[in-house]
XYZ file of C-alpha atoms in Angstrom:
607
model
C 164.948 58.840 28.071
C 168.701 58.953 28.745
C 171.116 60.220 26.114
C 172.377 57.696 23.611
C 176.116 57.088 23.802
C 178.100 58.103 20.734
C 181.213 56.580 19.208
C 183.785 59.244 18.295
C 184.121 59.545 14.537
C 187.128 60.714 12.567
C 184.840 62.485 10.117
C 183.268 65.172 12.322
C 180.679 65.947 9.641
C 178.909 62.666 10.337
C 175.594 63.414 12.032
C 174.594 59.825 12.772
C 176.325 57.748 15.396
C 176.478 54.155 16.539
C 174.467 53.191 19.599
C 176.018 51.592 22.677
C 174.259 48.276 23.330
C 175.669 47.748 26.848
C 176.994 44.400 25.650
C 180.391 43.244 26.854
C 181.549 42.673 23.272
C 180.217 44.316 20.127
C 180.849 42.953 16.620
C 181.115 45.623 13.942
C 182.333 45.706 10.370
C 186.107 45.828 9.926
C 185.847 48.388 7.136
C 184.372 50.841 9.643
C 187.839 51.214 11.150
C 188.554 54.046 8.741
C 185.637 56.002 10.217
C 186.472 55.433 13.893
C 188.990 57.279 16.009
C 190.437 54.779 18.497
C 191.549 56.614 21.626
C 192.815 53.529 23.450
C 196.602 53.193 23.504
C 196.585 49.413 23.051
C 197.433 48.118 19.611
C 195.092 45.895 17.700
C 195.090 42.312 18.905
C 194.785 39.765 16.152
C 192.867 36.686 17.260
C 192.781 33.491 15.228
C 189.359 31.801 15.358
C 188.748 28.690 13.309
C 185.410 28.040 11.681
C 184.185 24.513 12.323
C 183.463 24.048 8.624
C 186.056 26.262 6.976
C 189.692 25.446 7.557
C 190.873 28.994 6.847
C 190.865 30.996 10.103
C 189.123 34.337 10.391
C 191.058 37.498 11.118
C 189.541 39.131 14.154
C 190.800 42.403 15.629
C 189.885 43.423 19.163
C 190.040 47.115 20.069
C 188.735 49.396 22.785
C 186.589 52.371 21.816
C 186.171 55.468 23.971
C 182.595 56.729 24.239
C 181.637 60.274 25.114
C 178.495 61.295 26.932
C 177.126 61.578 30.449
C 179.271 58.696 31.692
C 182.738 58.246 30.241
C 183.339 54.589 29.553
C 184.850 52.297 26.980
C 183.548 49.316 25.079
C 185.332 46.371 23.539
C 184.711 45.808 19.859
C 185.660 42.986 17.521
C 186.281 43.674 13.849
C 186.111 40.657 11.554
C 186.457 40.078 7.837
C 183.507 37.751 7.446
C 179.899 38.213 8.430
C 177.187 35.920 9.664
C 174.725 35.473 6.828
C 171.838 34.007 8.844
C 170.463 33.976 12.370
C 171.208 37.672 12.801
C 167.547 38.575 13.262
C 167.724 38.229 17.048
C 170.432 40.831 17.452
C 169.921 44.357 18.597
C 170.908 46.648 15.753
C 174.067 47.829 17.468
C 175.372 44.267 17.662
C 174.669 43.206 14.094
C 177.388 41.714 11.930
C 178.968 44.051 9.358
C 176.376 44.658 6.693
C 173.595 44.994 9.253
C 175.192 47.705 11.372
C 172.983 50.747 11.140
C 173.481 54.293 12.339
C 170.777 56.448 13.831
C 170.464 60.058 15.002
C 171.950 61.035 18.332
C 169.397 62.439 20.740
C 166.668 61.664 23.206
C 164.113 60.321 20.747
C 163.155 56.694 21.040
C 164.823 54.727 18.265
C 162.777 51.821 16.920
C 165.117 48.867 16.306
C 165.469 47.813 12.719
C 165.739 44.122 11.907
C 167.119 42.460 8.830
C 164.757 40.563 6.513
C 163.625 37.104 7.455
C 165.929 34.149 7.123
C 166.724 33.497 3.442
C 165.192 30.525 1.687
C 168.483 28.621 1.446
C 171.019 28.329 4.215
C 174.641 29.104 3.412
C 176.477 25.790 3.165
C 179.619 27.092 4.829
C 177.805 28.063 8.007
C 176.160 26.127 10.792
C 173.851 27.188 13.585
C 176.558 26.678 16.187
C 179.100 28.726 14.243
C 176.641 31.540 13.624
C 175.660 31.765 17.269
C 179.324 31.695 18.285
C 179.836 34.969 16.424
C 177.073 36.685 18.372
C 177.871 38.656 21.534
C 175.879 36.726 24.108
C 176.931 38.290 27.403
C 174.503 41.089 28.146
C 174.613 42.767 31.540
C 171.325 44.178 32.801
C 170.094 44.734 29.252
C 166.634 46.293 29.548
C 163.937 47.060 27.015
C 160.922 49.322 27.393
C 157.375 48.497 26.388
C 156.263 52.045 25.743
C 152.856 50.847 24.534
C 151.995 48.942 27.712
C 149.524 50.615 30.082
C 150.777 52.508 33.088
C 149.818 50.453 36.124
C 148.768 51.706 39.529
C 149.938 49.933 42.678
C 146.609 49.478 44.513
C 147.085 50.137 48.223
C 144.496 48.864 50.697
C 146.318 50.356 53.707
C 149.241 52.727 54.128
C 152.598 50.846 54.213
C 155.393 51.876 56.556
C 159.038 52.553 55.772
C 161.305 49.544 56.367
C 164.968 49.695 57.494
C 167.780 48.856 55.086
C 169.795 45.656 55.523
C 173.578 45.868 56.002
C 175.491 45.293 52.764
C 178.789 43.435 52.629
C 181.778 45.484 51.558
C 182.601 43.248 48.570
C 179.054 43.704 47.218
C 179.012 47.500 47.263
C 180.915 48.034 44.014
C 178.752 45.563 41.987
C 175.572 47.070 43.455
C 176.736 50.575 42.535
C 177.433 49.452 38.955
C 174.047 47.721 38.623
C 172.191 50.768 39.903
C 174.135 53.030 37.548
C 173.177 50.860 34.568
C 169.527 50.677 35.602
C 169.374 54.439 36.054
C 171.077 54.961 32.695
C 168.405 52.791 31.037
C 165.523 54.596 32.727
C 164.450 51.796 35.068
C 165.109 53.723 38.283
C 165.492 57.392 39.102
C 166.620 59.460 42.112
C 163.968 60.462 44.602
C 163.282 61.828 48.078
C 160.554 59.751 49.686
C 159.467 58.859 53.239
C 158.928 55.279 52.020
C 161.761 52.752 51.978
C 162.087 49.056 51.062
C 165.124 46.940 51.979
C 167.594 46.014 49.252
C 170.072 43.185 49.527
C 172.514 41.827 46.931
C 172.536 38.105 46.148
C 175.718 36.460 44.908
C 175.508 34.362 41.734
C 177.550 31.202 41.079
C 179.845 33.193 38.755
C 180.639 35.588 41.673
C 178.589 38.399 40.162
C 175.623 39.919 41.980
C 171.978 40.683 41.425
C 169.914 43.035 43.525
C 166.766 41.860 45.299
C 164.173 44.154 46.867
C 162.229 42.914 49.870
C 158.682 44.021 49.071
C 156.942 41.683 51.509
C 155.665 44.589 53.603
C 154.446 46.490 50.526
C 152.792 43.344 49.139
C 150.894 42.806 52.383
C 149.370 46.292 52.008
C 148.550 45.841 48.305
C 145.148 44.818 46.954
C 144.948 41.542 45.087
C 144.226 41.506 41.357
C 142.274 38.771 39.616
C 145.274 37.860 37.446
C 145.639 34.501 35.727
C 149.157 33.436 36.631
C 150.960 30.904 34.467
C 150.967 27.304 35.664
C 154.127 25.475 34.637
C 152.581 22.041 35.282
C 149.631 22.706 32.978
C 151.926 24.251 30.367
C 154.277 21.257 30.335
C 151.315 18.867 30.051
C 150.254 20.535 26.786
C 153.715 21.063 25.351
C 154.604 19.553 21.970
C 158.029 18.185 21.059
C 158.904 18.558 17.388
C 162.304 18.124 15.757
C 163.669 21.671 16.115
C 163.086 23.430 19.406
C 163.870 27.005 20.398
C 163.744 28.724 23.763
C 163.891 32.509 24.043
C 164.374 34.498 27.226
C 163.123 38.076 27.475
C 165.775 40.172 29.150
C 164.606 41.834 32.386
C 160.993 41.654 31.311
C 159.541 43.092 34.524
C 161.537 46.269 33.943
C 159.655 46.839 30.676
C 156.285 47.462 32.374
C 155.382 51.025 33.324
C 154.252 52.377 36.702
C 152.256 55.589 37.024
C 154.316 58.391 38.626
C 151.937 58.561 41.600
C 152.811 54.979 42.638
C 156.567 55.078 42.126
C 157.423 56.362 45.596
C 156.036 53.125 47.036
C 158.926 51.240 45.389
C 161.689 53.507 46.708
C 164.799 52.171 48.412
C 167.897 53.713 49.996
C 171.347 52.282 49.451
C 174.934 53.556 49.369
C 173.944 57.050 50.463
C 171.264 57.715 47.845
C 167.571 56.995 47.407
C 166.050 55.620 44.211
C 162.616 54.582 43.023
C 161.460 52.333 40.206
C 159.805 53.737 37.096
C 158.994 50.197 35.941
C 157.720 47.149 37.792
C 160.420 45.754 40.095
C 161.157 42.128 40.846
C 159.579 41.157 44.149
C 156.341 43.097 43.690
C 153.572 40.501 43.825
C 151.735 41.619 40.673
C 154.839 41.868 38.459
C 154.770 38.224 37.203
C 151.048 38.172 36.465
C 150.887 41.513 34.654
C 154.029 40.791 32.660
C 152.878 37.266 31.716
C 149.541 38.654 30.545
C 151.344 41.217 28.389
C 153.627 38.583 26.824
C 150.647 36.324 26.131
C 148.801 39.176 24.426
C 151.805 39.991 22.221
C 152.344 36.337 21.300
C 148.670 35.997 20.398
C 149.174 38.693 17.760
C 152.459 37.259 16.458
C 152.324 33.467 16.845
C 149.432 31.895 18.772
C 151.191 28.499 18.681
C 154.184 29.651 20.730
C 154.096 28.871 24.448
C 155.238 31.256 27.158
C 155.841 31.091 30.885
C 156.470 34.572 32.304
C 159.655 35.601 30.394
C 160.413 32.232 28.729
C 159.128 31.487 25.218
C 159.118 28.063 23.576
C 158.473 27.320 19.915
C 159.139 24.317 17.725
C 158.751 22.972 14.197
C 159.740 19.919 12.197
C 161.199 22.111 9.432
C 164.338 24.107 10.222
C 163.580 27.027 7.921
C 160.036 27.314 9.204
C 161.313 27.307 12.774
C 163.761 30.092 11.928
C 160.992 32.098 10.269
C 158.913 31.857 13.441
C 161.928 32.966 15.477
C 162.445 35.963 13.216
C 158.774 36.852 13.351
C 158.715 36.724 17.160
C 161.970 38.674 17.416
C 160.698 41.417 15.125
C 157.334 41.512 16.854
C 158.739 41.846 20.360
C 161.308 44.392 19.190
C 158.510 46.575 17.860
C 157.027 46.557 21.351
C 160.415 47.465 22.840
C 161.551 44.140 24.316
C 165.043 42.643 24.168
C 166.194 39.036 24.429
C 168.804 37.526 26.707
C 171.073 35.625 24.324
C 172.959 34.003 27.168
C 169.856 31.878 27.846
C 168.648 31.528 24.264
C 168.790 28.240 22.342
C 167.944 28.355 18.643
C 166.809 25.327 16.618
C 168.249 22.695 18.941
C 167.237 19.037 18.878
C 167.162 19.051 22.681
C 166.527 22.033 24.964
C 165.926 22.735 28.638
C 162.628 24.454 29.393
C 161.171 25.101 32.852
C 163.394 22.471 34.438
C 162.655 19.733 31.885
C 164.677 18.391 28.994
C 162.680 18.283 25.761
C 163.935 15.949 23.047
C 162.605 13.686 20.314
C 162.048 10.982 22.939
C 159.744 13.182 24.991
C 159.985 15.105 28.241
C 162.435 14.121 30.978
C 163.758 15.613 34.183
C 166.685 17.955 33.587
C 170.196 16.624 34.334
C 170.718 19.394 36.891
C 167.624 18.253 38.785
C 168.742 14.614 38.756
C 172.197 15.602 39.972
C 170.700 17.419 42.953
C 168.268 14.559 43.541
C 171.128 12.084 43.889
C 172.659 14.244 46.628
C 169.552 14.573 48.827
C 170.088 13.885 52.513
C 167.663 13.516 55.459
C 166.701 16.969 56.832
C 167.417 18.079 60.386
C 165.446 21.349 60.462
C 161.919 22.354 59.503
C 163.248 24.628 56.746
C 165.240 21.791 55.173
C 162.224 19.470 55.427
C 160.046 21.981 53.587
C 162.771 22.463 50.995
C 163.018 18.688 50.537
C 159.296 18.209 49.961
C 159.190 21.159 47.578
C 162.101 19.744 45.590
C 160.542 16.278 45.329
C 157.193 17.763 44.283
C 158.793 18.988 41.059
C 159.188 15.392 39.843
C 155.870 14.069 41.113
C 154.470 13.403 37.625
C 157.225 10.795 37.114
C 156.455 8.824 40.296
C 153.466 6.461 40.733
C 151.398 6.905 43.893
C 153.485 9.926 44.838
C 150.877 11.586 47.076
C 150.589 8.534 49.327
C 154.331 7.948 49.478
C 155.210 11.560 50.351
C 152.492 11.838 53.016
C 154.783 10.724 55.933
C 157.044 13.712 55.162
C 154.166 16.188 55.360
C 153.017 14.623 58.628
C 156.364 15.721 60.106
C 155.985 19.387 59.173
C 155.400 21.081 62.507
C 157.007 24.055 64.274
C 158.938 21.856 66.726
C 160.377 19.519 64.088
C 163.872 18.193 64.737
C 165.983 15.281 63.567
C 164.624 13.068 66.357
C 161.277 12.856 64.519
C 163.003 11.522 61.392
C 163.106 7.717 61.494
C 164.727 4.996 59.440
C 161.360 4.471 57.744
C 161.446 8.058 56.478
C 164.971 7.499 55.194
C 163.816 4.365 53.369
C 160.983 6.295 51.697
C 163.395 9.064 50.691
C 165.818 6.579 49.119
C 163.004 4.868 47.226
C 161.784 8.195 45.840
C 165.346 9.094 44.859
C 165.780 5.757 43.081
C 162.498 6.110 41.194
C 163.273 9.668 40.077
C 166.789 8.810 38.930
C 165.390 5.881 36.933
C 162.375 7.796 35.595
C 161.713 7.322 31.899
C 160.762 9.950 29.358
C 157.162 11.081 29.429
C 155.266 11.654 26.220
C 153.578 14.903 25.273
C 149.925 15.267 24.403
C 148.920 14.437 20.837
C 145.759 16.413 20.150
C 144.975 14.219 17.145
C 144.144 11.228 19.350
C 141.826 10.584 22.272
C 143.093 10.893 25.835
C 143.180 7.680 27.880
C 143.033 7.699 31.690
C 143.608 4.565 33.760
C 142.419 4.900 37.348
C 143.857 2.871 40.233
C 142.228 3.400 43.644
C 143.921 2.898 46.995
C 142.937 2.972 50.641
C 143.933 6.581 51.400
C 144.579 7.903 47.909
C 144.473 7.113 44.229
C 146.694 7.276 41.171
C 145.736 7.694 37.563
C 147.935 7.711 34.508
C 147.311 9.543 31.244
C 148.484 8.582 27.781
C 147.534 9.065 24.153
C 145.282 6.453 22.598
C 147.327 3.781 20.860
C 150.528 4.703 22.725
C 152.246 2.960 25.626
C 154.432 5.846 26.806
C 152.749 7.812 29.569
C 151.971 11.514 29.588
C 152.086 11.732 33.387
C 151.366 10.084 36.704
C 148.823 11.943 38.821
C 148.046 11.062 42.434
C 145.857 12.532 45.154
C 144.878 11.769 48.728
C 141.285 11.229 49.768
C 139.830 13.626 52.302
C 139.017 12.329 55.775
C 135.382 11.786 54.739
C 136.329 10.105 51.452
C 138.613 7.651 53.216
C 135.493 6.196 54.876
C 133.799 5.629 51.519
C 133.064 2.156 50.219
C 135.631 0.871 47.672
C 133.307 1.518 44.733
C 132.675 5.050 45.966
C 136.414 5.640 46.156
C 136.742 4.615 42.532
C 133.922 6.977 41.564
C 135.672 9.778 43.465
C 138.933 9.073 41.663
C 137.278 8.891 38.240
C 135.373 12.147 38.732
C 138.456 14.062 39.866
C 140.591 12.628 37.050
C 138.063 13.633 34.388
C 137.664 17.151 35.801
C 141.404 17.774 36.062
C 142.310 16.327 32.648
C 139.472 17.717 30.533
C 141.672 20.627 29.439
C 144.447 18.180 28.511
C 142.030 16.322 26.220
C 141.882 19.467 24.042
C 138.361 18.727 22.832
C 138.957 15.045 22.133
C 137.131 12.197 23.805
C 138.342 10.968 27.212
C 138.553 7.200 27.627
C 138.506 6.086 31.275
C 139.698 2.568 32.100
C 138.475 1.270 35.459
C 138.067 -2.071 37.300
C 134.251 -1.789 37.354
C 132.232 -2.941 34.313
C 129.638 -0.467 32.993
C 130.792 2.165 35.428
C 128.323 4.709 34.038
C 125.430 2.444 35.105
C 126.402 2.249 38.787
C 123.847 3.820 41.142
C 123.614 4.289 44.879
C 121.021 1.522 45.118
C 123.454 -0.987 43.618
C 126.182 -0.400 46.206
C 125.653 -1.666 49.773
C 127.018 0.123 52.835
C 127.418 3.430 51.041
C 128.976 6.267 53.002
C 128.715 9.116 50.520
C 125.824 11.545 50.847
C 123.155 11.922 48.203
C 124.585 15.193 46.729
C 127.870 13.390 46.046
C 126.030 10.648 44.162
C 124.273 13.303 42.093
C 127.689 14.739 41.165
C 128.931 11.288 40.167
C 125.816 10.634 38.079
C 126.300 13.931 36.251
C 129.967 13.185 35.614
C 129.311 9.621 34.455
C 126.767 10.729 31.841
C 129.069 13.279 30.166
C 129.005 12.859 26.388
C 132.745 13.401 25.943
C 133.755 10.539 28.262
C 133.718 6.806 27.503
C 134.241 4.144 30.165
C 136.017 0.866 29.504
C 136.194 -2.123 31.808
C 139.614 -3.767 31.997
C 139.313 -7.357 33.297
C 143.037 -7.400 34.075
C 142.284 -5.028 36.939
C 140.225 -7.758 38.589
C 143.077 -10.262 38.829
C 146.323 -10.210 40.699
C 148.108 -10.845 37.380
C 147.516 -7.169 36.652
C 150.474 -6.317 38.874
C 152.825 -8.130 36.527
C 150.928 -7.449 33.318
C 151.079 -3.641 33.186
C 154.818 -3.195 32.971
C 154.650 0.305 31.505
C 153.503 1.850 34.780
C 153.656 0.236 38.243
C 150.549 -0.082 40.416
C 150.578 1.742 43.775
C 151.504 -0.391 46.735
C 148.231 0.453 48.487
C 145.919 -0.771 45.694
C 142.739 -2.215 47.131
C 142.501 -6.041 47.062
C 140.252 -7.127 44.262
C 137.968 -9.042 46.629
C 136.938 -5.735 48.214
C 135.233 -4.640 45.025
C 131.572 -5.549 45.247
C 131.143 -8.733 43.273
C 127.366 -8.469 43.481
C 127.598 -5.168 41.585
C 128.955 -7.137 38.673
C 126.151 -9.682 39.007
C 123.569 -6.893 39.191
C 124.961 -5.294 36.038
C 124.919 -8.624 34.228
C 121.296 -9.198 35.214
C 119.921 -5.692 34.768
C 122.032 -4.383 31.891
C 122.684 -7.690 30.089
C 126.395 -7.149 30.699
C 128.569 -10.123 29.735
């Protein structure tokens, strides 16, 4: 554990000292000025900041404090007259407003962060959420926690990896890389080493002209055994998400760096840069098991603190219709994660907002919609001229597939072009037309609803020639939860129309059973008494007997009800269902076996 940095005190008899948080700006109590010896030559700078609710401006003094220790450096501090009375529970102790600043012994012992009590019952009238957050230092640089209670993981090697050469580093990136490595070493994430193993490091420029370091562990990953780890699925998570009035998103700062590696495996992560060699003591970004192990750890911690909160790797989402209750949950999660040694990235944190961005979606009272940043990029899409750009295009469009009807069939011509020798000559005007139609549909996409586990789940299935689409929504609601579409396999494309519908229904029920959350699934199809259909009732069947056994098992499930919609048997259906369009390749109604209906009416007394 590296030495804690100490602020020089005028009273030398003081044993305790303030901790350095590594934040760019630290707010401390103004009355502590009498205890601090300011070594900077600059005078105090008085800054006038107006509260949005109080006309009287605050007096804020900005000074520079000299810290002593292993690395001589200074920090900027702001001294203010007034404190933030609420929402301080997310702060590290060294960044608390005045009456929450706490001192702790100087040394190598691990200091457990202390948090203020939970949010008071009544909010201060003169403060707002926005004002309170504005007083909080939110620009952390490489702020790292340490989960000292997490198990020490072994990197399982199935074959001996080889040392890889280092990439050239641009001159302008060397100083930022040196600073990042110094901070990571200071916080115990990396340490010097002498190892025959080496992994390439290259700095990546951010939009704000800062840098982040990336390790190329592809060679190490190829020689690493695979764990049976349940990785988070953002699509499944967003399907089960709930939108209440107040929404909060929390971001764990450098979460991978909180997980421990056994000393015997650390040399495998070593890298050489700027004349020195380092190795990771914690899990690095780029190692293939880092996301899964970290996500499992976060899920386990949340299960102890708040089982209702949702997490995706290092992002946490929680919501409530009551503001105070939402703030209590935030405080509880903050305290709980702090006890395990984690820190939050306040630059990416949104507290009690009516609308937030989470995993690329905008969550509001109206439902779930594509984020404005995604729509802005979507409007600028252009036809690709290389295989890499084509793959990037299809990957980008796949993100919004749940907003587009019959997406799988419409995107198929793009995937047919993916080949090693792709060039712009293979891209035709028809492909451009499809791209523009997909762009138009995504830009005009409406909000999708979230799952209401108090109602039954309704699935409407629409079969096509080469694929099918089904839509999900809550019973009694007209706003959709999602569009889902799939292509038939080569064998399934030769099925009879009724068999294609059975294939679509079976797959829809299997995939959406988790979304039903224990409630009944209502399937709407164009075939009356679908559960009574047998192989003997369908002429010219193509499916094998085992497939019919699977369909029979699926159709007799006790948690699924089947409803016949007569509107699906008329062409007026295309104009009737305005809330979700029908795929362009929907089978003509005359291809459905009319004698099946007659057989059902005769045998099952269906009217």
